[in-house]
Short mmCIF file of C-alpha atoms in Angstrom, two decimals:
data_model
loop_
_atom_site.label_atom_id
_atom_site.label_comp_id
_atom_site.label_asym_id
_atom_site.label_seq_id
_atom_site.Cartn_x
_atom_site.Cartn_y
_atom_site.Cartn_z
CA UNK Q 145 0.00 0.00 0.00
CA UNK Q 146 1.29 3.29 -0.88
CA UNK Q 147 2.15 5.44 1.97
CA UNK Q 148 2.55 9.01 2.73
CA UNK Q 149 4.82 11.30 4.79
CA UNK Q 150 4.13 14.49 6.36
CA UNK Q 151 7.01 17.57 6.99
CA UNK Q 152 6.60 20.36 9.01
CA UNK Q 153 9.03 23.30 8.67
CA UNK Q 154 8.99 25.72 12.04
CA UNK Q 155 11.81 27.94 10.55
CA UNK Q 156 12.98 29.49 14.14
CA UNK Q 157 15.81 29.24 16.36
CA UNK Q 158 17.05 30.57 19.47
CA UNK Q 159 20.13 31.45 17.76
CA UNK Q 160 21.19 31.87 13.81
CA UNK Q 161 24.58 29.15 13.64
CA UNK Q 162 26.99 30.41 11.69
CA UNK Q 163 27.11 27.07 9.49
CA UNK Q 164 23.28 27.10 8.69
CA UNK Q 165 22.47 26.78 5.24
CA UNK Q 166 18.72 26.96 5.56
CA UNK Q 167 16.01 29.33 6.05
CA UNK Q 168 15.26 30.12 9.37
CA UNK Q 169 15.25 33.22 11.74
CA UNK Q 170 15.83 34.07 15.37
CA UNK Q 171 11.97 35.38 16.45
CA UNK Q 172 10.51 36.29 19.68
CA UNK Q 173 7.35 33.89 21.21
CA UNK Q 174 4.46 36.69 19.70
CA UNK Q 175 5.68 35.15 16.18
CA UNK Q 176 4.97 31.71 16.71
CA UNK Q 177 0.89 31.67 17.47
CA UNK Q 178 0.56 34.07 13.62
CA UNK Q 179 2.71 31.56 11.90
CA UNK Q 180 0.75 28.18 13.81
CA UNK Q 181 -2.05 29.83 12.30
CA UNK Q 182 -0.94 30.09 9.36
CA UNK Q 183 -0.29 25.85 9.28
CA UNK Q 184 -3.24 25.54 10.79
CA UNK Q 185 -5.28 27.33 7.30
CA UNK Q 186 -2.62 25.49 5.37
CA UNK Q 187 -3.22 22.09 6.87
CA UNK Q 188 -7.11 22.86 6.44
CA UNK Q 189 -7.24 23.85 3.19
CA UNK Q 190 -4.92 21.91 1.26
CA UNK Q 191 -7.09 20.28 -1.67
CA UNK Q 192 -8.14 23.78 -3.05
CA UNK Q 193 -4.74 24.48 -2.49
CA UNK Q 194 -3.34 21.83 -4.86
CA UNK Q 195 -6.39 22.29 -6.89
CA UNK Q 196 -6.20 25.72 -7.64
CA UNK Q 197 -2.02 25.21 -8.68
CA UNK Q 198 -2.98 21.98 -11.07
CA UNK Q 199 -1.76 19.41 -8.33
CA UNK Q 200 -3.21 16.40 -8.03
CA UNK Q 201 -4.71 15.58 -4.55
CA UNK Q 202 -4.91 12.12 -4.46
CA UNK Q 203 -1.96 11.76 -2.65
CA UNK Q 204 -3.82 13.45 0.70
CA UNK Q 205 -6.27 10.06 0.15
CA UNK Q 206 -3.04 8.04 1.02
CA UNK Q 207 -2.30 6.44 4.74
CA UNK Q 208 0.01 8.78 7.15
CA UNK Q 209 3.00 5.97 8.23
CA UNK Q 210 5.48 9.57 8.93
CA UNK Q 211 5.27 12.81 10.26
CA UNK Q 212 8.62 15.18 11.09
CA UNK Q 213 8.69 18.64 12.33
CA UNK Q 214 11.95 20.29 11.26
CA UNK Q 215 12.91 23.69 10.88
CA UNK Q 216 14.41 25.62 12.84
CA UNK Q 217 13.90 24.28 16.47
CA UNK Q 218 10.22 22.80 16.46
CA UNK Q 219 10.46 22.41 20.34
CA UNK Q 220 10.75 26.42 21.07
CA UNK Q 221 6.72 26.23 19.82
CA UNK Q 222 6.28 24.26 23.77
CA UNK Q 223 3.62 21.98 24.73
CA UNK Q 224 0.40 23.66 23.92
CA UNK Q 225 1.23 24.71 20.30
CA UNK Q 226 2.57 21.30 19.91
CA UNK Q 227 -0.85 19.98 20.67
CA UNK Q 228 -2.55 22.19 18.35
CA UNK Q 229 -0.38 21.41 15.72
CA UNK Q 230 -0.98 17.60 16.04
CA UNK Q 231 -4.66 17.70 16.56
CA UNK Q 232 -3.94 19.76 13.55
CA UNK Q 233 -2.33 16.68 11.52
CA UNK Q 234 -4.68 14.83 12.52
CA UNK Q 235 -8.04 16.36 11.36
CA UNK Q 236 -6.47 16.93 7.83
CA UNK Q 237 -4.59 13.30 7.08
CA UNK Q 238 -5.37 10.04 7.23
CA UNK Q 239 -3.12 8.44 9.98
CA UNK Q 240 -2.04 5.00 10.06
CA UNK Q 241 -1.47 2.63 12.98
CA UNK Q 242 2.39 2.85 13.64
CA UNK Q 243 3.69 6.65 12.75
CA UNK Q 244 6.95 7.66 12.69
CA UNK Q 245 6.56 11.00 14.56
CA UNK Q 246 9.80 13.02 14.83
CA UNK Q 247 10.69 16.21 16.51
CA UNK Q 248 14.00 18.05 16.10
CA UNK Q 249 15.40 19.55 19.32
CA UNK Q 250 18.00 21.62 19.87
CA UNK Q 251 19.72 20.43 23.48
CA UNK Q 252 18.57 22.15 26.11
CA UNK Q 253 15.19 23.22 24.60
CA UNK Q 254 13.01 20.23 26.18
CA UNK Q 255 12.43 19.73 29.77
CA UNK Q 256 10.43 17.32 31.55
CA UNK Q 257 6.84 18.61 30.86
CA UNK Q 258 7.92 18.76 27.21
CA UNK Q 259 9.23 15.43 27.05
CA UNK Q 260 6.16 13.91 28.99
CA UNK Q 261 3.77 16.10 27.24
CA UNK Q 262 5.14 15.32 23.23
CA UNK Q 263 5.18 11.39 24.38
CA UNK Q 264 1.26 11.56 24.87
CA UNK Q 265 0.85 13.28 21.83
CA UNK Q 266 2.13 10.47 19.87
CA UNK Q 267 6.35 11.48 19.58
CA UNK Q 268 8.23 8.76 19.54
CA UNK Q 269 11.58 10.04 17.91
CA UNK Q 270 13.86 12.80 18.66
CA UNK Q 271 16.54 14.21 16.45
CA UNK Q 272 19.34 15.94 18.43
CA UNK Q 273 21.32 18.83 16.97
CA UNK Q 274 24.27 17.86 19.20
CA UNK Q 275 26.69 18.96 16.00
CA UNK Q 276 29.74 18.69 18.42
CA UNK Q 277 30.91 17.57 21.97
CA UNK Q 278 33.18 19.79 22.30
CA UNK Q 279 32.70 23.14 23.61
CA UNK Q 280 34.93 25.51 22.10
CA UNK Q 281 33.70 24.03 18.27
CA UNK Q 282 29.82 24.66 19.65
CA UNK Q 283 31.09 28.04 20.60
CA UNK Q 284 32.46 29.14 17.29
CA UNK Q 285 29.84 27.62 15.36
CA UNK Q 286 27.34 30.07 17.08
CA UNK Q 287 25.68 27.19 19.37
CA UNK Q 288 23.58 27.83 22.73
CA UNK Q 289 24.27 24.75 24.49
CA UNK Q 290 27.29 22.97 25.30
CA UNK Q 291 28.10 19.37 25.79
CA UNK Q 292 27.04 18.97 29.14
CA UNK Q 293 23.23 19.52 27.70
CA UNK Q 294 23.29 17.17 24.74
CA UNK Q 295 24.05 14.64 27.36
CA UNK Q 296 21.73 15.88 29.84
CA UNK Q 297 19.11 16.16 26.92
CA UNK Q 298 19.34 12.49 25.78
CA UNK Q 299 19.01 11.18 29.50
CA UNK Q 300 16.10 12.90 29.55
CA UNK Q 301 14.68 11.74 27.06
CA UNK Q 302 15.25 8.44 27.71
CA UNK Q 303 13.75 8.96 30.82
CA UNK Q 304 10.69 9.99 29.43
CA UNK Q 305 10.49 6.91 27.63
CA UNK Q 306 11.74 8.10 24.13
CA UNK Q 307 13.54 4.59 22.02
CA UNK Q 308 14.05 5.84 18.86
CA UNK Q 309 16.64 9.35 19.35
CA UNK Q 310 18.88 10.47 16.90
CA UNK Q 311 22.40 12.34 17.29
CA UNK Q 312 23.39 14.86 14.54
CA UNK Q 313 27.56 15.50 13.97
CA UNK Q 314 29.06 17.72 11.61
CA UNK Q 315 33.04 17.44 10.01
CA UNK Q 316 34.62 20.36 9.49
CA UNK Q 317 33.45 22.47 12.21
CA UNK Q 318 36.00 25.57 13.18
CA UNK Q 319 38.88 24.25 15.53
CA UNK Q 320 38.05 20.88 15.00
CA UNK Q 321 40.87 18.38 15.26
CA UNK Q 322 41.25 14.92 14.81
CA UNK Q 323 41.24 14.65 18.74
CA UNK Q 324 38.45 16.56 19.27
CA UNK Q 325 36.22 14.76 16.11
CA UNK Q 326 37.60 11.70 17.91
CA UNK Q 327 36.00 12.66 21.28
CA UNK Q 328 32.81 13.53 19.94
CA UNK Q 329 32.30 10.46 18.02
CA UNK Q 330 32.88 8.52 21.01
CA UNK Q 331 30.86 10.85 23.15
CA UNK Q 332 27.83 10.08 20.89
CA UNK Q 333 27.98 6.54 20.92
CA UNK Q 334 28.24 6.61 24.80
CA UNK Q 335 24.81 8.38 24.91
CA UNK Q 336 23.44 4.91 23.14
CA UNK Q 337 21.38 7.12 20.01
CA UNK Q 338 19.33 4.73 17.85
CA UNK Q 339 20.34 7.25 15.10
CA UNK Q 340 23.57 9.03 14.26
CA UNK Q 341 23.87 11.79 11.15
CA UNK Q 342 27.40 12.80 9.88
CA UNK Q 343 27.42 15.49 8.10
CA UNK Q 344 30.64 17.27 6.53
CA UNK Q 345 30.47 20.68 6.75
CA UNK Q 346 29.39 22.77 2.97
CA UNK Q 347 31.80 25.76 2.13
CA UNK Q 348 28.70 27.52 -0.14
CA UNK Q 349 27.21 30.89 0.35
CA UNK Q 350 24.19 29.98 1.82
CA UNK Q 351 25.39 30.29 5.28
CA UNK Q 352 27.49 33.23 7.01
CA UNK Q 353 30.49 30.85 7.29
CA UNK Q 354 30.59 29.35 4.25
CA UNK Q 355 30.32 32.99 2.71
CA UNK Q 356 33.56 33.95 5.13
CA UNK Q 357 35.60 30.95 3.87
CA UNK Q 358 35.14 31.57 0.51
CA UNK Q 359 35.84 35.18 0.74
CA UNK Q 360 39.01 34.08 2.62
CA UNK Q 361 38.14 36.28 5.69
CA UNK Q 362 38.58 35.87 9.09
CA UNK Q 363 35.41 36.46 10.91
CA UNK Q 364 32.92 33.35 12.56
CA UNK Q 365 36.02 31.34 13.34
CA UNK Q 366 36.86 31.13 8.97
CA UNK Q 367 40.52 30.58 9.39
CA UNK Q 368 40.01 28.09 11.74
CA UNK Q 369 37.90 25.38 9.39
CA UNK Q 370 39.71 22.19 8.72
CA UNK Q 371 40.40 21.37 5.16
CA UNK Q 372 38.69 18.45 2.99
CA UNK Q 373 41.29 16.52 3.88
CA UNK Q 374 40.70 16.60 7.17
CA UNK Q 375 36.96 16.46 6.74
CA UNK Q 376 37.50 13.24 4.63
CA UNK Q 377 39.78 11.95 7.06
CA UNK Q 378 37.20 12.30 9.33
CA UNK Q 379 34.03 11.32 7.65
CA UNK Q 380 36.07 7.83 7.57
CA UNK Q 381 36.78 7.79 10.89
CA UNK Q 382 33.11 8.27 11.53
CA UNK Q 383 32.52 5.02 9.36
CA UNK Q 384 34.39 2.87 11.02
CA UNK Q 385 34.05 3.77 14.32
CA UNK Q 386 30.25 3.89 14.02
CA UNK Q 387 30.06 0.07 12.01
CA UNK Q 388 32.26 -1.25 15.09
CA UNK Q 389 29.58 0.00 17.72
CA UNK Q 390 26.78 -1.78 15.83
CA UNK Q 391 25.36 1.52 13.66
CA UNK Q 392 25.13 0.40 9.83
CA UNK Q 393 24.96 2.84 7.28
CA UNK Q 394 21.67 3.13 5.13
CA UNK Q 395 22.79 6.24 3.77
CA UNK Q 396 26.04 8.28 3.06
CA UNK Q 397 25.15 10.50 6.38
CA UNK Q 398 23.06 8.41 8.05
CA UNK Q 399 23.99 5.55 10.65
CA UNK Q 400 21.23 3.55 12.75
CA UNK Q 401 21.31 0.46 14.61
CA UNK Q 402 18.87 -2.20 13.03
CA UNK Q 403 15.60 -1.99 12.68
CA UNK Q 404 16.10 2.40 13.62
CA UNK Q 405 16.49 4.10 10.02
CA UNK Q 406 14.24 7.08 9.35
CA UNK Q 407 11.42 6.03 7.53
CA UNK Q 408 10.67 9.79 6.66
CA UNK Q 409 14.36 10.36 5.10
CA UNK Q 410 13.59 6.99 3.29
CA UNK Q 411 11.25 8.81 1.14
CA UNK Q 412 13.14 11.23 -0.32
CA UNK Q 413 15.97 8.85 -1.19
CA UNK Q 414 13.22 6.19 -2.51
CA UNK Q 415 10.94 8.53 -4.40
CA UNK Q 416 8.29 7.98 -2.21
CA UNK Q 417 5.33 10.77 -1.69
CA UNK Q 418 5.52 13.42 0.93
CA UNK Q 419 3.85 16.61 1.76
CA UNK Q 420 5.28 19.70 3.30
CA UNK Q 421 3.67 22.20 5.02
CA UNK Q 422 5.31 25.68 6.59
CA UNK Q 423 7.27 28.61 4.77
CA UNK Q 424 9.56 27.09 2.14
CA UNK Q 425 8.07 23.23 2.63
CA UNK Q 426 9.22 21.39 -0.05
CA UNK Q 427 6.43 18.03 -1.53
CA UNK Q 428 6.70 15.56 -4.12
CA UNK Q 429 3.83 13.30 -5.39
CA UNK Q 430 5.94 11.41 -7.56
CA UNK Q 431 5.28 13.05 -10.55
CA UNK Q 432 5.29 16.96 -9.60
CA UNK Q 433 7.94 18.62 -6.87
CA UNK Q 434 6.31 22.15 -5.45
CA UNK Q 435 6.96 24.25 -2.57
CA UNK Q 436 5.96 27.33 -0.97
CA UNK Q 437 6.49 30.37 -0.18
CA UNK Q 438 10.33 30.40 1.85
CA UNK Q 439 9.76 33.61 3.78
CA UNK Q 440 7.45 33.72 6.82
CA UNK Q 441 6.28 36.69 6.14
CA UNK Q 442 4.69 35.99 2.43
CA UNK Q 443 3.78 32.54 3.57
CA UNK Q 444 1.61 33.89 5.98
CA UNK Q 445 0.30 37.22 3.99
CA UNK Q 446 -0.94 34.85 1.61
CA UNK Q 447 -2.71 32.49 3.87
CA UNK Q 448 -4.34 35.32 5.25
CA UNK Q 449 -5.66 36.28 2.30
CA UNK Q 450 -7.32 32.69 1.31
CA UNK Q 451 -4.64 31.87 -1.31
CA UNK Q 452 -2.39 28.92 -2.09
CA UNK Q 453 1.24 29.44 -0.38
CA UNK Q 454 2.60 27.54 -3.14
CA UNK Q 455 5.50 29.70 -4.70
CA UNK Q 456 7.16 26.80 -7.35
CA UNK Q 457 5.35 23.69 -9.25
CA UNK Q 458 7.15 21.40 -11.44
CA UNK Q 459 6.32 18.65 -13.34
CA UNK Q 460 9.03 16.26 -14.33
CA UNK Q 461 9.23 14.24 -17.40
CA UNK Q 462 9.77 11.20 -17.28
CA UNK Q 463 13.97 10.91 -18.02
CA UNK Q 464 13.97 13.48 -14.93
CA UNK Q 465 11.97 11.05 -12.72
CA UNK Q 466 15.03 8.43 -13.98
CA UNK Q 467 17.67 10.95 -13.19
CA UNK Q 468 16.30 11.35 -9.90
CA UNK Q 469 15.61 7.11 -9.19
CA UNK Q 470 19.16 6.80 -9.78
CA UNK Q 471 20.92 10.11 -8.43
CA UNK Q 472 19.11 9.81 -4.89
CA UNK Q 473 18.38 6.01 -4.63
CA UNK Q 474 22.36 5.46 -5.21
CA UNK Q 475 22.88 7.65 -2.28
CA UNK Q 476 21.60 4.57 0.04
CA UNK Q 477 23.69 1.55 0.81
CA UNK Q 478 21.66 -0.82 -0.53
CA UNK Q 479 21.25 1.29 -4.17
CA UNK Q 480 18.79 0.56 -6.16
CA UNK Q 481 17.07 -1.63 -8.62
CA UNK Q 482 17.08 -1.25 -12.39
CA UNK Q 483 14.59 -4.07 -13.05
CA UNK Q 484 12.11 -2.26 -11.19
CA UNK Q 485 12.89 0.65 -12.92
CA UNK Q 486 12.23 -0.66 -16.18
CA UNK Q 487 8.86 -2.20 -14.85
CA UNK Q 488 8.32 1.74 -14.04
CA UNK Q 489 9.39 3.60 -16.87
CA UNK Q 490 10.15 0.87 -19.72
CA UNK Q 491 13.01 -1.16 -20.65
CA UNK Q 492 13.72 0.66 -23.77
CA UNK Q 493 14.03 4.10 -21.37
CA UNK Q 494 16.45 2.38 -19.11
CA UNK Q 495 18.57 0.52 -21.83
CA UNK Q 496 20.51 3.89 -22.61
CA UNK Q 497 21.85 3.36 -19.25
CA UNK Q 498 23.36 0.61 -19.21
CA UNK Q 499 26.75 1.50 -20.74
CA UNK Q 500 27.52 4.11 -18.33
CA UNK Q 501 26.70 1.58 -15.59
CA UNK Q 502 28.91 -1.41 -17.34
CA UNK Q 503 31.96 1.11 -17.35
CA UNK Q 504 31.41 1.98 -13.89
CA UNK Q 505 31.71 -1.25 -12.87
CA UNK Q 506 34.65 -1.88 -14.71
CA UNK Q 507 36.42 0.33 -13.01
CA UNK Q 508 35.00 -0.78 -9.45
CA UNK Q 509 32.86 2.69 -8.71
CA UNK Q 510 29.79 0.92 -8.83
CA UNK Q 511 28.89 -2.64 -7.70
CA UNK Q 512 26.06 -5.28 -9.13
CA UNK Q 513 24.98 -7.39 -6.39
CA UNK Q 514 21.44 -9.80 -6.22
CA UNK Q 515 20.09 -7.38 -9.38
CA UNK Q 516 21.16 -4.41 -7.57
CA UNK Q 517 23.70 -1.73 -7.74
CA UNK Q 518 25.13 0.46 -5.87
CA UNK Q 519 28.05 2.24 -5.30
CA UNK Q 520 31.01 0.90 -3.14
CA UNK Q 521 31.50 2.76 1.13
CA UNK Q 522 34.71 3.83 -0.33
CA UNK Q 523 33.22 5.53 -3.53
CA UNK Q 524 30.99 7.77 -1.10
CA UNK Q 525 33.44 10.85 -0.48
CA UNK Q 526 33.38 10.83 -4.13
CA UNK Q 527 29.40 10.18 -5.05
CA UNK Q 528 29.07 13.79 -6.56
CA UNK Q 529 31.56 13.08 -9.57
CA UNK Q 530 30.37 9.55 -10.04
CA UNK Q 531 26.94 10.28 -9.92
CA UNK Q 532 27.84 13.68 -12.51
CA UNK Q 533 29.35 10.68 -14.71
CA UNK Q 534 26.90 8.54 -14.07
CA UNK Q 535 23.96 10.97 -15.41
CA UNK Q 536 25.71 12.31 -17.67
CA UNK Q 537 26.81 9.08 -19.06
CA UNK Q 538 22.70 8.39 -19.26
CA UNK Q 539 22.76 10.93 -22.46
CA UNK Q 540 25.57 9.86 -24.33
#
């Protein structure tokens, strides 16, 4: 049965990081309750919606199996909002029996009540912006918290009866040294996370670092980020340490014991259907990708006015819905399967691929295993210029 997941983007923080590449804000508590009700009209009114931008909403007929507030820091909204924002969700989808239902927190942002309150509201994951166990790194980066509260964050937690809680890393952090990277990595496991992300740091200009480094100036700590060696060094580190405390890799950043990987992420790497809600929400039916409007301020104005938030639609043809099957489903361990591919799209579609993929495997950047393929653990620092070859290789 085809399945559907739900995203929620609450694009605020307590503090801007200086690595953050994506669009939230530092607000004060009078900006949350306009912008819930603003989700709230969204979440209400979301067949016109589609309807009146030539989107299919059949998808909204399917079974809810995952739901994941991001943003931002979802948890700043507290207890009450949270409520209203499930009861929310649930009025407007069709839920199934076992949800995923994931909240990011940033550490120190949940206490007790939180913790006690989100469990009876259905949470049952929790994804940790730890980024770093090591204070000065946390400091530099523009973080809140320090170590001490990741730690104190997951106990808690745990105590509240949470199984399922995730740990996010990042390489390439300023100061970061092989000793420190070390520390943290061991730090995390320690904690006993279901879930670990590693994520290498991105030198682009979407973030107030990145736009530093490439500058070559000196302010948020920019003389002080490691280089891609380093960060490549470390990202291999990560592997192995990780696979020898029992957390397989089902992903190129994501780790999980068995039986723990995100179902939601599994969508987007598997082409499965999701819908986003919240300024700059991104959804994908299979067929179409749209999203809506990224600042809070528009997203809003235009609820208020009784239209459709929906800023971009595309349709994709169908050699970009093969692009995509290969370029994100190669991204997970297990890769992916041409066969059912060609059941999809047509054997004659996917036979211009198959040179590209012969030659890859020639040269050992791709392997074919049980009908699959997939590309090798020590191809993955390199997936963007395979996968560039790869695709491009699809229109020779």
């Amino acid at each position: 049965m085809q399945t559907l997941g739900v995203y929620v983007q609450v694009p605020f923080c307590a503090s801007k990081c200086s690595f953050c590449n994506f669009s939230s804000q530092v607000a004060p508590a009078s900006a949350f309750d306009a912008y819930l009700t603003a989700l709230e009209r969204e979440a209400r009114n979301l067949r016109p919606s589609y309807e009146s931008k030539g989107i299919p909403p059949a998808l909204l007929d399917f079974p809810v199996d995952s739901v994941y507030w991001g943003g931002g820091t979802p948890s700043l909204l507290g207890a009450e909002r949270l409520r209203r924002l499930a009861e929310t969700l649930r009025a407007a989808f069709r839920w199934g029996g076992a949800v995923e239902f994931t909240v990011e927190v940033s550490p120190g942002s949940a206490d007790d009540a939180w913790l006690s309150a989100s469990r009876a509201l259905g949470v049952n994951r929790l994804s940790l912006g730890a980024q770093s166990f090591d204070d000065r790194e946390l400091r530099a980066a523009g973080r809140l918290h320090r170590a001490t509260a990741t730690q104190e964050q997951v106990l808690r937690a745990q105590r509240a009866g949470f199984a399922n809680i995730s740990l996010d890393l990042i390489a390439g952090l300023p100061y970061q040294t092989e000793a420190s990277w070390r520390h943290s990595l061991r730090q995390a496991v320690a904690l006993e996370p279901e879930h670990i992300s590693v994520y290498l740091f991105e030198i682009d200009e979407k973030s107030r670092l990145g736009q530093e480094v490439l500058r070559h100036g000196e302010r948020y700590h920019a003389r002080a980020v490691p280089d891609e060696e380093f960060m490549a060094q470390a990202y291999e580190e990560a592997q192995q340490w990780l696979a020898a405390h029992g957390y397989e890799p089902y992903e190129f950043s994501n780790f999980a014991r068995p039986g723990y990987a995100s179902r939601h992420n599994r969508k987007y790497w598997q082409l499965d259907p999701y819908v986003g809600l919240g300024a700059g929400a991104h959804s994908f039916d299979g067929e179409r990708r749209w999203s809506n409007e990224a600042s809070v301020e528009d997203y809003q104005r235009k609820l208020a006015r009784g239209e459709s938030p929906i800023a971009q639609r595309r349709q994709l043809g169908t050699d970009e819905q093969i692009e995509e099957f290969f370029f994100l489903g190669l991204r997970q361990r297990r890769g992916v399967d041409p066969a059912a591919a060609g059941r999809r799209w047509g054997e004659e579609r996917l036979r211009r691929w198959e040179p590209v993929i012969a030659s890859l495997v020639e040269e050992g950047w791709i392997e074919r295993q049980a009908g699959m393929i997939r590309l090798p653990e020590r191809a993955w620092l390199v997936s963007n210029e395979i996968l560039e070859r790869f695709l491009m290789g699809g229109w020779r």
